[in-house]
Coordinates of C-alpha atoms in Angstrom, one line a residue:
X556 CA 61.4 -3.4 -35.3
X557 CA 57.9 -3.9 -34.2
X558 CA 57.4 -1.7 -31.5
X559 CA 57.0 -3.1 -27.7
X560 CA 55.9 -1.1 -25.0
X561 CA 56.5 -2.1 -21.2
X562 CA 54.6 0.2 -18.7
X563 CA 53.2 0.1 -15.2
X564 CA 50.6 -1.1 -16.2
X565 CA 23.0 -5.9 -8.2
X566 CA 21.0 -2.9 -9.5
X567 CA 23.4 -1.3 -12.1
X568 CA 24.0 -4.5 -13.6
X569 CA 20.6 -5.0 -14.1
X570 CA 20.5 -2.0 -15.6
X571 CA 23.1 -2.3 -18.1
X572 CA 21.5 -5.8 -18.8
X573 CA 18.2 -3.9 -19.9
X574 CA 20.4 -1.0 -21.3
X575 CA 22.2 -3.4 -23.9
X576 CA 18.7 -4.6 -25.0
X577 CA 18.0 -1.1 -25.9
X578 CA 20.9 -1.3 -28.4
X579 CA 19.1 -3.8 -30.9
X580 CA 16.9 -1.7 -33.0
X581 CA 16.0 1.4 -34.6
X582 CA 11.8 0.6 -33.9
X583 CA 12.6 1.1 -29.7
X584 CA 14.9 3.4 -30.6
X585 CA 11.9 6.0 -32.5
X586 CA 10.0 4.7 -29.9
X587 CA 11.9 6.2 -26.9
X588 CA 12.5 9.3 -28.5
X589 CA 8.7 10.1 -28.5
X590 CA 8.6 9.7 -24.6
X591 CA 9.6 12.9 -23.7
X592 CA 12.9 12.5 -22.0
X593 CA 15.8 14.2 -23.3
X594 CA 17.9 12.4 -25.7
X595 CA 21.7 11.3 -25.5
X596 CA 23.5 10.3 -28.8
X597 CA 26.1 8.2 -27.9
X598 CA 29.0 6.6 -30.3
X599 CA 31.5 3.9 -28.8
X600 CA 29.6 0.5 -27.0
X601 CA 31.4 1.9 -23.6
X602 CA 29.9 5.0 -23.4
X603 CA 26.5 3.4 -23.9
X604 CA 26.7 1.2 -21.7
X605 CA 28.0 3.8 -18.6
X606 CA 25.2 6.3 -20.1
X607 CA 22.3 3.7 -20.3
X608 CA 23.6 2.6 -16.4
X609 CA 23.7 5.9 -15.3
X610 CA 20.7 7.6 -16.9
X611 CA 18.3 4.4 -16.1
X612 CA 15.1 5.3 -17.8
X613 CA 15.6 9.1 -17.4
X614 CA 16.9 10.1 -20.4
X615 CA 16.8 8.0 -23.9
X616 CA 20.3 6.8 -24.8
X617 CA 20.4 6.2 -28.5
X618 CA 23.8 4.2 -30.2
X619 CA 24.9 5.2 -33.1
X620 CA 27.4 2.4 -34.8
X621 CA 25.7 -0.8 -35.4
X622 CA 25.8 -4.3 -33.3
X623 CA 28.6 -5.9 -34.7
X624 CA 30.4 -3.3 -37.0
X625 CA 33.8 -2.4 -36.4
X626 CA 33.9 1.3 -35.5
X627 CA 37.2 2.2 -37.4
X628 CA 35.5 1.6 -40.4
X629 CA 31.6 3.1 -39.4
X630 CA 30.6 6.3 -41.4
X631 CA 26.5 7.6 -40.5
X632 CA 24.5 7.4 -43.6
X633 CA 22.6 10.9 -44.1
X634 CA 19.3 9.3 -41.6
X635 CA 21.8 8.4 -39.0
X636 CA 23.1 12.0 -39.0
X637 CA 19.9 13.6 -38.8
X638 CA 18.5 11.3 -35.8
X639 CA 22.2 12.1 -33.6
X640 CA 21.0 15.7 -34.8
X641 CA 17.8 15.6 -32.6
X642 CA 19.7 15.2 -29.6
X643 CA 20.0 17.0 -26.7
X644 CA 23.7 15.5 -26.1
X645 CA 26.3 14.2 -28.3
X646 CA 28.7 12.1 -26.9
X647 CA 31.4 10.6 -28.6
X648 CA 35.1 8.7 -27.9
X649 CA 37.6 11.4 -29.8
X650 CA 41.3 10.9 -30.0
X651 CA 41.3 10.0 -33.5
X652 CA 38.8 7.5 -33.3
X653 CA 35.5 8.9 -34.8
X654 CA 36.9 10.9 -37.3
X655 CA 33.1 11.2 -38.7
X656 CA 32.5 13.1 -36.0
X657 CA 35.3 15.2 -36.0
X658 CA 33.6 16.3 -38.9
X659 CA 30.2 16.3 -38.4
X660 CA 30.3 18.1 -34.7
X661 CA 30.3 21.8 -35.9
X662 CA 27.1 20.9 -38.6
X663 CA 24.9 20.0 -35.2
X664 CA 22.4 22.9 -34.0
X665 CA 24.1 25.1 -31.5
X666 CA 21.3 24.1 -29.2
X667 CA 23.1 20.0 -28.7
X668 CA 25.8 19.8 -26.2
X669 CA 28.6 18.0 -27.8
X670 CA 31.2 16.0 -25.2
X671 CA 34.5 14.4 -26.7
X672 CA 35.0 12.2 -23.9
X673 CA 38.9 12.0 -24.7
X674 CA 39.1 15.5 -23.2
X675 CA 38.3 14.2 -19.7
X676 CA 40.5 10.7 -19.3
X677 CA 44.1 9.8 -19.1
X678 CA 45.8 10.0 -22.5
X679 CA 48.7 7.5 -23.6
X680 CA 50.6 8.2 -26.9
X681 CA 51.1 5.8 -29.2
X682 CA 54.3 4.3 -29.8
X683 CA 53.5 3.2 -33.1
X684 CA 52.3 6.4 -34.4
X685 CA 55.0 7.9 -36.0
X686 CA 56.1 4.3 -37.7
X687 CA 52.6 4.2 -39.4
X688 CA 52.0 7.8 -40.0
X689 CA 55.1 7.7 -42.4
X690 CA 52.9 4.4 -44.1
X691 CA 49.8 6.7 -44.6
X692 CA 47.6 5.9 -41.7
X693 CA 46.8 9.0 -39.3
X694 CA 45.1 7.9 -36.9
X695 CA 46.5 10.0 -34.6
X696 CA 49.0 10.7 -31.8
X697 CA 47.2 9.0 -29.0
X698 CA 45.5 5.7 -28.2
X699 CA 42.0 6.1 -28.2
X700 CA 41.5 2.6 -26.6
X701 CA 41.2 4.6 -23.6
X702 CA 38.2 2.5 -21.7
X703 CA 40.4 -0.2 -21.2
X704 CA 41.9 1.0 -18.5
X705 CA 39.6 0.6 -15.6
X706 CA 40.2 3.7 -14.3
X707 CA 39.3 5.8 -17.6
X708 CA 36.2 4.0 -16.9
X709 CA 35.5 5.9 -14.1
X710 CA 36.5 9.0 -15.3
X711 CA 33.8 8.8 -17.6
X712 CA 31.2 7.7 -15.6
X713 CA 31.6 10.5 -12.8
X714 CA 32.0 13.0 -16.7
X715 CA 28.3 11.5 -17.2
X716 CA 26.9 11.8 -14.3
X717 CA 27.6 15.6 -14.4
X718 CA 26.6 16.0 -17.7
X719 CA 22.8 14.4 -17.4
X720 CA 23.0 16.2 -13.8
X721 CA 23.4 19.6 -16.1
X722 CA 20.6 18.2 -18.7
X723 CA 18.0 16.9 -16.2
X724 CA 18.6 18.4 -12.8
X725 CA 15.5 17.1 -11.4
X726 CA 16.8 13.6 -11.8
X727 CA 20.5 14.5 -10.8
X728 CA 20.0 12.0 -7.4
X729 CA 19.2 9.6 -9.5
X730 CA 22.3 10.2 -11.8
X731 CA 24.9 10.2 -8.7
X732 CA 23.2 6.8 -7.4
X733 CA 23.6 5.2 -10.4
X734 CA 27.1 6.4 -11.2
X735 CA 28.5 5.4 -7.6
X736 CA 26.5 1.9 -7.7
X737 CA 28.9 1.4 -10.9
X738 CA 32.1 2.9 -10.2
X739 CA 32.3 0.2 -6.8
X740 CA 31.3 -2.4 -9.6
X741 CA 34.1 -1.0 -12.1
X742 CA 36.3 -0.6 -8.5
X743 CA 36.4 -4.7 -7.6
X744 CA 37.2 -5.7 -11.5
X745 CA 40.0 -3.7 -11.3
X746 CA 40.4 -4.8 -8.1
X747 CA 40.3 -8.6 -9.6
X748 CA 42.5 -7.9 -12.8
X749 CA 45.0 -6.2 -10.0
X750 CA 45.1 -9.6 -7.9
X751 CA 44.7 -12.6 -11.1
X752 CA 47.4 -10.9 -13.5
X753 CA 50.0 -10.3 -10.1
X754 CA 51.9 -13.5 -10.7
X755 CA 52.1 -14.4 -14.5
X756 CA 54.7 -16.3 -16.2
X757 CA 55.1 -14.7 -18.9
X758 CA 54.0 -10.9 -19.5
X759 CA 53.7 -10.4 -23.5
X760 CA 50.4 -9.8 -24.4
X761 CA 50.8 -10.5 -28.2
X762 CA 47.4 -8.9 -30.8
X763 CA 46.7 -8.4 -34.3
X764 CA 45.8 -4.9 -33.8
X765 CA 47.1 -2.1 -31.2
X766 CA 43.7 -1.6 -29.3
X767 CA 45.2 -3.0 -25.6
X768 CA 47.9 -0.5 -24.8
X769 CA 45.6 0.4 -21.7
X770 CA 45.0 -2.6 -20.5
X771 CA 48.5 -3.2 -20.7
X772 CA 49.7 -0.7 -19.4
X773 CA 47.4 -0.9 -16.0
X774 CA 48.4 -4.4 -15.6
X775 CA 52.1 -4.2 -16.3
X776 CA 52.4 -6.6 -19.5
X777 CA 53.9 -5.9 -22.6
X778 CA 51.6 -4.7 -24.9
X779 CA 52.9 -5.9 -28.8
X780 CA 50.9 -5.9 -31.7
X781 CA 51.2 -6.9 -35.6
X782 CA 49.5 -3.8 -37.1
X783 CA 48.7 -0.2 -35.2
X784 CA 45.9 1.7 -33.9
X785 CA 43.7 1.9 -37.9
X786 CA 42.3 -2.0 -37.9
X787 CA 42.5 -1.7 -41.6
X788 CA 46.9 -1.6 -42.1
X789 CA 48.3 -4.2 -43.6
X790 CA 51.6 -5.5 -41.8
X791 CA 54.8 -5.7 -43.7
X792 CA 57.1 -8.8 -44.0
X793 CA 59.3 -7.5 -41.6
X794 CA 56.8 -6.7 -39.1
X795 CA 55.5 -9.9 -39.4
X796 CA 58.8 -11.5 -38.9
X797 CA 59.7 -9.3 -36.0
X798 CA 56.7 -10.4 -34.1
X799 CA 57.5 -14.2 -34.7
X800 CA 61.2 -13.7 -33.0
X801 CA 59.6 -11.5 -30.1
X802 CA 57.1 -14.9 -29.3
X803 CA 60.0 -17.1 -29.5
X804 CA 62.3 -15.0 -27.7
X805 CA 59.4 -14.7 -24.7
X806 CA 57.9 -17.7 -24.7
X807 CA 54.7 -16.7 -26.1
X808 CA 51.8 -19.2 -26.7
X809 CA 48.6 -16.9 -27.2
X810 CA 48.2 -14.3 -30.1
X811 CA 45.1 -12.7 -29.7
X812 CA 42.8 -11.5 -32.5
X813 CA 39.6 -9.6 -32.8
X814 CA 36.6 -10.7 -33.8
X815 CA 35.2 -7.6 -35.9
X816 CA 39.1 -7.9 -37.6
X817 CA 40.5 -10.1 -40.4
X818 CA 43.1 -12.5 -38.7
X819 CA 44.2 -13.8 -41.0
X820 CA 47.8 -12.8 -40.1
X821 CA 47.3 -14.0 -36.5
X822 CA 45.9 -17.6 -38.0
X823 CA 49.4 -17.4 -40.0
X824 CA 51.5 -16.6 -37.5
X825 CA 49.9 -18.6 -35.1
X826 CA 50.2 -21.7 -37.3
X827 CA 54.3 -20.8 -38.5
X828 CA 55.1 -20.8 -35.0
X829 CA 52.9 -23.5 -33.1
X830 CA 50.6 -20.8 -31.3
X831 CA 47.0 -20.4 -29.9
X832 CA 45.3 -18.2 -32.1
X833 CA 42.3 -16.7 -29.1
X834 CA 40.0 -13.7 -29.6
X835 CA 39.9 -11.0 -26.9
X836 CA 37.3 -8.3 -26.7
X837 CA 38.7 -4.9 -27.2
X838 CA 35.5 -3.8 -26.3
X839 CA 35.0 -1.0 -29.2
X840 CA 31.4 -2.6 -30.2
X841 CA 30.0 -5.7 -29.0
X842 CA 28.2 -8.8 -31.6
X843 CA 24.5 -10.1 -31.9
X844 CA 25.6 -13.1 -30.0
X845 CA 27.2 -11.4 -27.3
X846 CA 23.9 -8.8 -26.9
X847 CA 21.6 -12.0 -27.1
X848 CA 23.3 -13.6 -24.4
X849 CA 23.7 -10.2 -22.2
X850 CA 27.1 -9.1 -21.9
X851 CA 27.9 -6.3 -20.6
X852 CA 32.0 -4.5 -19.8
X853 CA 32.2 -6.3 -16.6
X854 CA 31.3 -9.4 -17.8
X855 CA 33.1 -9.1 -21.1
X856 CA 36.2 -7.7 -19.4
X857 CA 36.1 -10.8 -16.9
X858 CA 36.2 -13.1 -19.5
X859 CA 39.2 -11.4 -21.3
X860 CA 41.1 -12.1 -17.8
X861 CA 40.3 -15.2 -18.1
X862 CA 41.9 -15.3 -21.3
X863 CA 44.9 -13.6 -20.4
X864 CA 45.2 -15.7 -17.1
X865 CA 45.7 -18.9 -19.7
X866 CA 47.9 -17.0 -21.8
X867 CA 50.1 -16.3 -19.2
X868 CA 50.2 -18.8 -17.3
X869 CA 49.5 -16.8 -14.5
X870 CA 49.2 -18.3 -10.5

């Protein structure tokens, strides 16, 4: 049985606007690096964006995975290495989600600070990890999706702040302005989600792939999901068959997909049982379009509510 899981669930946005700009290529990127600011590798698209908002044009923030790649599957060729290398701070997601960095983290000279940003949010298990462990997929025993929940978001943002307050003291007023500007932006869209997902008629939040357990969770849906946490399973009949009872038995008319994922199973299922096949945003990496046209979390995660709001029929 396909596991369901019910549980309780403008100066910075200019910033961010100019920040995501900053993600598009490796010329601006060399570029930065020879101003001399120190420089902050970062991995997952939220923890750029909260480091680009918070260190404004203090320190040079430098993404790592690509526009438009999906992050499970990212590996840094040899160049990629050697420019996270040069930094003055790593950052990256951890719980199981970069496991190239896992790897890589004890090759880096002992003079780069090195932050696994899972040690300082709220962990959830995953449900579906001992199901798909026994399959061959180790992704691992928690969720890493953790930015999803509004409040992780926060966490990391005051876990930045003190970091570039420890790497550039001088500019460590600038670093708490920035972080508190955001964390009252992050503070009313959670404050919206709270309020537009209170009255819903139905409470299923039905995906392809197990990456909004958090959101789920901090919105009190239930969160079910064709394959796990690793976007490259393949579901089995039965899971497959288990998820098409679970949307009749609910009432379900959305099954979301990602974008940077196959769906080929949702576009299946979707069509066997009369559903809306939608994207939502997960949020792990954002595409050219979306950079082009300047999205950011907050606007991203506003449009998923949106989404949901329809799905759910929600007052």
């Amino acid at each position: 049985m396909v596991t369901k899981r019910l549980i309780v669930f403008g100066g910075v946005i200019a910033a961010i606007v100019i920040g995501v700009s900053f993600f598009s290529s490796k010329p601006h990127m060399r570029e930065t690096a020879t101003q001399n600011k120190p420089v902050v590798s970062v991995s997952t698209f939220s923890l750029y964006e909260i480091a680009r908002t918070v260190a404004g044009d203090s320190l040079a923030i430098h993404p790592i995975i690509p526009l438009g790649t999906d992050p499970h599957m990212f590996s840094p060729n040899p160049t990629q290495v050697a420019d996270i290398s040069k930094s003055a701070l790593f950052v990256y997601n951890g719980a199981g989600f970069e496991s190239w960095a896992e790897n890589l983290k004890n090759t880096f000279p002992k003079s780069m600070q090195v932050i696994d940003m899972s040690q300082h949010v709220a962990l959830e298990k995953s449900d579906k990890h001992e199901e798909h462990a026994q399959e061959g997929h180790h992704h691992g025993a928690y969720d890493p999706h953790y930015w999803l929940d509004i409040d992780n978001m926060i966490k990391m943002t005051q876990t930045l702040d003190g970091e570039f307050s420890k790497l550039a003291p001088a500019k460590a007023e600038i670093f708490h302005g920035n972080a508190a500007t955001y964390i009252g932006e992050l503070q009313k869209l959670k404050s919206e989600y709270t309020s537009a997902l209170a009255e819903c008629k139905n409470r299923t939040l039905v995906s392809n792939h197990d990456a909004f357990g958090y959101l789920a969770r901090a919105n009190t849906l239930e969160n079910v999901s064709v394959i796990g946490l690793s976007s490259d399973e393949q579901p089995s009949a039965k899971n497959i068959a288990d998820i098409i009872a679970t949307v009749k038995e609910h009432g379900v008319k959305t099954i979301f997909f990602e974008e940077f994922i196959n769906d080929n199973v949702s576009q299946t299922i979707a069509r066997e049982t009369g559903l809306k096949a939608q994207s939502l945003q997960p949020l792990e990496n954002i595409s050219e379009d979306e950079l082009k046209s300047h999205q950011t979390y907050l606007t991203i995660m506003r449009e998923n509510l949106k989404k949901l709001r329809e799905a759910m029929e929600c007052r």
